[in-house]
Every structure is written in C-alpha cells, then in structure tokens.
PDB file of C-alpha atoms in Angstrom:
ATOM      1  CA  UNK A   1      90.689 162.902 119.389  1.00 46.00           C
ATOM      2  CA  UNK A   2      88.993 165.360 117.053  1.00 46.00           C
ATOM      3  CA  UNK A   3      87.744 164.285 113.624  1.00 50.00           C
ATOM      4  CA  UNK A   4      87.251 167.853 112.449  1.00 55.00           C
ATOM      5  CA  UNK A   5      88.468 168.261 108.893  1.00 53.00           C
ATOM      6  CA  UNK A   6      88.226 164.531 108.187  1.00 57.00           C
ATOM      7  CA  UNK A   7      85.797 163.690 105.475  1.00 57.00           C
ATOM      8  CA  UNK A   8      84.471 160.230 104.688  1.00 60.00           C
ATOM      9  CA  UNK A   9      83.556 159.456 101.099  1.00 60.00           C
ATOM     10  CA  UNK A  10      82.144 156.455  99.303  1.00 65.00           C
ATOM     11  CA  UNK A  11      84.265 154.181  97.135  1.00 69.00           C
ATOM     12  CA  UNK A  12      82.475 155.504  94.040  1.00 62.00           C
ATOM     13  CA  UNK A  13      83.206 159.116  95.042  1.00 59.00           C
ATOM     14  CA  UNK A  14      86.861 158.188  95.671  1.00 59.00           C
ATOM     15  CA  UNK A  15      87.098 156.739  92.125  1.00 61.00           C
ATOM     16  CA  UNK A  16      85.545 159.905  90.668  1.00 60.00           C
ATOM     17  CA  UNK A  17      87.957 162.143  92.574  1.00 60.00           C
ATOM     18  CA  UNK A  18      90.917 160.010  91.475  1.00 61.00           C
ATOM     19  CA  UNK A  19      89.787 160.280  87.842  1.00 58.00           C
ATOM     20  CA  UNK A  20      89.571 164.069  88.186  1.00 60.00           C
ATOM     21  CA  UNK A  21      93.182 164.171  89.406  1.00 66.00           C
ATOM     22  CA  UNK A  22      94.811 162.235  86.567  1.00 73.00           C
ATOM     23  CA  UNK A  23      96.573 164.092  83.786  1.00 82.00           C
ATOM     24  CA  UNK A  24      94.679 164.256  80.502  1.00 86.00           C
ATOM     25  CA  UNK A  25      96.446 164.279  77.128  1.00 88.00           C
ATOM     26  CA  UNK A  26      96.686 167.732  75.526  1.00 88.00           C
ATOM     27  CA  UNK A  27      94.357 166.697  72.652  1.00 90.00           C
ATOM     28  CA  UNK A  28      91.682 165.819  75.219  1.00 91.00           C
ATOM     29  CA  UNK A  29      91.612 169.356  76.654  1.00 92.00           C
ATOM     30  CA  UNK A  30      92.162 171.341  73.445  1.00 95.00           C
ATOM     31  CA  UNK A  31      88.928 172.217  71.684  1.00 97.00           C
ATOM     32  CA  UNK A  32      88.861 171.898  67.909  1.00 96.00           C
ATOM     33  CA  UNK A  33      85.474 173.640  67.712  1.00 97.00           C
ATOM     34  CA  UNK A  34      83.347 175.428  70.338  1.00 97.00           C
ATOM     35  CA  UNK A  35      79.687 176.221  69.690  1.00 97.00           C
ATOM     36  CA  UNK A  36      77.714 178.316  72.171  1.00 97.00           C
ATOM     37  CA  UNK A  37      73.999 178.268  71.312  1.00 97.00           C
ATOM     38  CA  UNK A  38      73.242 181.608  72.957  1.00 94.00           C
ATOM     39  CA  UNK A  39      70.420 182.624  70.618  1.00 93.00           C
ATOM     40  CA  UNK A  40      68.652 179.274  70.957  1.00 94.00           C
ATOM     41  CA  UNK A  41      69.277 179.268  74.713  1.00 92.00           C
ATOM     42  CA  UNK A  42      70.193 175.579  74.699  1.00 94.00           C
ATOM     43  CA  UNK A  43      73.823 175.338  75.786  1.00 97.00           C
ATOM     44  CA  UNK A  44      77.334 174.731  74.562  1.00 98.00           C
ATOM     45  CA  UNK A  45      79.051 171.995  72.537  1.00 98.00           C
ATOM     46  CA  UNK A  46      82.741 171.284  72.169  1.00 98.00           C
ATOM     47  CA  UNK A  47      84.428 169.038  69.659  1.00 97.00           C
ATOM     48  CA  UNK A  48      87.832 168.146  71.132  1.00 97.00           C
ATOM     49  CA  UNK A  49      91.006 167.610  69.122  1.00 96.00           C
ATOM     50  CA  UNK A  50      90.996 163.933  70.135  1.00 95.00           C
ATOM     51  CA  UNK A  51      87.615 163.512  68.363  1.00 95.00           C
ATOM     52  CA  UNK A  52      85.421 163.378  71.491  1.00 96.00           C
ATOM     53  CA  UNK A  53      82.284 165.555  71.595  1.00 97.00           C
ATOM     54  CA  UNK A  54      80.818 167.112  74.736  1.00 97.00           C
ATOM     55  CA  UNK A  55      77.635 169.109  75.331  1.00 97.00           C
ATOM     56  CA  UNK A  56      76.243 170.952  78.346  1.00 97.00           C
ATOM     57  CA  UNK A  57      72.979 172.783  78.882  1.00 97.00           C
ATOM     58  CA  UNK A  58      73.149 176.340  80.170  1.00 98.00           C
ATOM     59  CA  UNK A  59      71.372 175.142  83.323  1.00 96.00           C
ATOM     60  CA  UNK A  60      74.138 172.582  83.971  1.00 97.00           C
ATOM     61  CA  UNK A  61      76.878 175.136  83.264  1.00 98.00           C
ATOM     62  CA  UNK A  62      75.371 177.696  85.640  1.00 97.00           C
ATOM     63  CA  UNK A  63      74.937 175.084  88.401  1.00 96.00           C
ATOM     64  CA  UNK A  64      78.524 173.890  87.844  1.00 97.00           C
ATOM     65  CA  UNK A  65      80.078 177.357  88.050  1.00 97.00           C
ATOM     66  CA  UNK A  66      83.707 176.811  89.096  1.00 97.00           C
ATOM     67  CA  UNK A  67      84.161 180.166  90.884  1.00 96.00           C
ATOM     68  CA  UNK A  68      85.290 179.953  94.516  1.00 96.00           C
ATOM     69  CA  UNK A  69      81.926 181.071  95.942  1.00 95.00           C
ATOM     70  CA  UNK A  70      79.880 178.527  93.986  1.00 95.00           C
ATOM     71  CA  UNK A  71      82.450 175.762  94.517  1.00 95.00           C
ATOM     72  CA  UNK A  72      82.455 176.291  98.308  1.00 95.00           C
ATOM     73  CA  UNK A  73      78.649 176.390  98.457  1.00 94.00           C
ATOM     74  CA  UNK A  74      78.418 173.096  96.525  1.00 93.00           C
ATOM     75  CA  UNK A  75      81.086 171.501  98.697  1.00 93.00           C
ATOM     76  CA  UNK A  76      79.279 172.510 101.922  1.00 92.00           C
ATOM     77  CA  UNK A  77      75.988 171.126 100.678  1.00 91.00           C
ATOM     78  CA  UNK A  78      77.581 167.960  99.243  1.00 91.00           C
ATOM     79  CA  UNK A  79      76.483 168.632  95.669  1.00 93.00           C
ATOM     80  CA  UNK A  80      78.426 167.789  92.512  1.00 91.00           C
ATOM     81  CA  UNK A  81      78.999 170.321  89.696  1.00 94.00           C
ATOM     82  CA  UNK A  82      75.770 170.701  87.727  1.00 93.00           C
ATOM     83  CA  UNK A  83      73.604 169.243  90.507  1.00 93.00           C
ATOM     84  CA  UNK A  84      70.735 171.568  91.527  1.00 90.00           C
ATOM     85  CA  UNK A  85      70.114 172.748  95.059  1.00 86.00           C
ATOM     86  CA  UNK A  86      67.276 170.904  96.778  1.00 83.00           C
ATOM     87  CA  UNK A  87      64.202 173.112  96.718  1.00 78.00           C
ATOM     88  CA  UNK A  88      62.048 173.464  99.820  1.00 76.00           C
ATOM     89  CA  UNK A  89      58.435 172.439  99.272  1.00 77.00           C
ATOM     90  CA  UNK A  90      56.248 175.495  98.765  1.00 73.00           C
ATOM     91  CA  UNK A  91      52.690 176.069  97.728  1.00 70.00           C
ATOM     92  CA  UNK A  92      53.588 178.400  94.898  1.00 74.00           C
ATOM     93  CA  UNK A  93      57.142 178.125  93.623  1.00 72.00           C
ATOM     94  CA  UNK A  94      58.619 181.436  92.482  1.00 75.00           C
ATOM     95  CA  UNK A  95      59.286 181.712  88.784  1.00 80.00           C
ATOM     96  CA  UNK A  96      62.960 181.817  87.967  1.00 81.00           C
ATOM     97  CA  UNK A  97      64.145 182.563  84.451  1.00 88.00           C
ATOM     98  CA  UNK A  98      66.160 179.707  82.954  1.00 93.00           C
ATOM     99  CA  UNK A  99      69.911 180.351  83.002  1.00 95.00           C
ATOM    100  CA  UNK A 100      71.177 182.035  79.848  1.00 96.00           C
ATOM    101  CA  UNK A 101      74.363 183.934  79.185  1.00 97.00           C
ATOM    102  CA  UNK A 102      74.055 187.634  78.414  1.00 97.00           C
ATOM    103  CA  UNK A 103      77.654 187.525  77.167  1.00 97.00           C
ATOM    104  CA  UNK A 104      80.230 184.828  76.392  1.00 97.00           C
ATOM    105  CA  UNK A 105      83.948 185.627  76.429  1.00 97.00           C
ATOM    106  CA  UNK A 106      87.111 183.640  75.751  1.00 97.00           C
ATOM    107  CA  UNK A 107      89.648 183.659  78.592  1.00 97.00           C
ATOM    108  CA  UNK A 108      93.048 183.438  76.975  1.00 95.00           C
ATOM    109  CA  UNK A 109      93.508 180.127  75.188  1.00 94.00           C
ATOM    110  CA  UNK A 110      92.494 178.023  78.163  1.00 96.00           C
ATOM    111  CA  UNK A 111      88.899 178.836  79.118  1.00 98.00           C
ATOM    112  CA  UNK A 112      85.546 180.467  78.505  1.00 98.00           C
ATOM    113  CA  UNK A 113      83.516 182.783  80.729  1.00 98.00           C
ATOM    114  CA  UNK A 114      79.807 183.608  80.866  1.00 98.00           C
ATOM    115  CA  UNK A 115      77.982 186.688  82.118  1.00 98.00           C
ATOM    116  CA  UNK A 116      74.779 185.010  83.332  1.00 97.00           C
ATOM    117  CA  UNK A 117      71.316 186.563  83.229  1.00 96.00           C
ATOM    118  CA  UNK A 118      71.146 186.301  87.041  1.00 95.00           C
ATOM    119  CA  UNK A 119      74.069 188.744  87.344  1.00 96.00           C
ATOM    120  CA  UNK A 120      76.757 186.147  88.124  1.00 97.00           C
ATOM    121  CA  UNK A 121      79.971 186.755  86.162  1.00 96.00           C
ATOM    122  CA  UNK A 122      82.919 185.321  88.096  1.00 95.00           C
ATOM    123  CA  UNK A 123      83.120 181.716  86.813  1.00 96.00           C
ATOM    124  CA  UNK A 124      85.965 180.775  84.479  1.00 98.00           C
ATOM    125  CA  UNK A 125      85.311 177.412  82.818  1.00 98.00           C
ATOM    126  CA  UNK A 126      88.698 175.989  81.804  1.00 97.00           C
ATOM    127  CA  UNK A 127      88.825 173.496  78.957  1.00 97.00           C
ATOM    128  CA  UNK A 128      90.263 170.986  81.430  1.00 96.00           C
ATOM    129  CA  UNK A 129      87.319 171.515  83.842  1.00 96.00           C
ATOM    130  CA  UNK A 130      84.805 171.103  81.020  1.00 97.00           C
ATOM    131  CA  UNK A 131      86.399 167.927  79.638  1.00 96.00           C
ATOM    132  CA  UNK A 132      86.610 166.399  83.122  1.00 93.00           C
ATOM    133  CA  UNK A 133      82.918 167.173  83.610  1.00 94.00           C
ATOM    134  CA  UNK A 134      81.706 165.939  80.236  1.00 95.00           C
ATOM    135  CA  UNK A 135      78.054 164.931  80.562  1.00 92.00           C
ATOM    136  CA  UNK A 136      77.936 162.405  77.704  1.00 91.00           C
ATOM    137  CA  UNK A 137      76.856 158.847  78.484  1.00 89.00           C
ATOM    138  CA  UNK A 138      80.306 157.454  77.706  1.00 88.00           C
ATOM    139  CA  UNK A 139      82.022 159.739  80.237  1.00 85.00           C
ATOM    140  CA  UNK A 140      79.318 159.429  82.905  1.00 80.00           C
ATOM    141  CA  UNK A 141      79.555 155.647  82.792  1.00 77.00           C
ATOM    142  CA  UNK A 142      83.338 155.765  83.122  1.00 68.00           C
ATOM    143  CA  UNK A 143      84.061 154.127  79.760  1.00 49.00           C
ATOM    144  CA  UNK A 144      85.797 157.235  78.554  1.00 44.00           C
ATOM    145  CA  UNK A 145      87.972 157.808  75.532  1.00 42.00           C
ATOM    146  CA  UNK A 146      90.055 160.066  77.809  1.00 41.00           C
ATOM    147  CA  UNK A 147      92.132 157.095  79.013  1.00 40.00           C
TER     148      UNK A 147
END
C-alpha cells in the first residue's frame, strides 16, 4: 500500500490549520485603517474594524508571499508563512538588501499587493490572509479576539 500523498502533521499543526479554516466575522477581515511605512522601510500596520491591530515587517511579508510559486516552495520545504529559508553555512555570506516594496497597490476592496525590490510582484495579500497570519502576541499564543 502506497502512502504517497499522505502527510502526517503534529497536533499543534492540526490546530493551527483548523483555525485557518474557520470563518472569521466580516469586521475581523475589514481594515479600518491601513498604514504602509514604505519610506521608513519598516512594514505595514492594519487597524481592523473589530478594534484589533496587526503589524508585519516587510521581511515577514516578503517571506509570507501568498503567490502560488512561493506557497508551493514553502510547502515543499515545510516552512510556515514568514519563516525564512535555512541558510547554508558559508564563510562569507552574500549581502542581500532587506525586503522593501518599490510600489504598493490596492487590489479591489479585498487585498493589497507589493512590487518588491527583488523583482517579485505576483503576491496578492488578501485581508483575510493577513488577519489569519497576524503576528501579534495575542494571535500567536492562540488567545485571539477573532473568536
């Protein structure tokens, strides 16, 4: 019997995946205010209509790109959105400019898109994706106001 296509996950990972599947209230995925700190190069903040506040660094956003290519690469390597690739040990690491958007564009009323300084432009970050991947302590610990 072949086990190809079967994937075994930990109980914690199963809980996280279940949380990502549940429906969120509209106020939880509707931004009241979006601030992209492009000039400062620090990241993006969203104040949601339900009063919750989320913030992401540009490095996290670039590593969490939801486009099909980036998503598949993360899935194959077992990384979560925002988790960096393991770097091979080298004597002299190559300098890589920190991720920064060259342009930021709204995508309808449901998302935001970045043209990154590394040339990548295909990720569409939906409000739902961003809220489900909030990096605040409250959300990371699972004691979320989203429930």
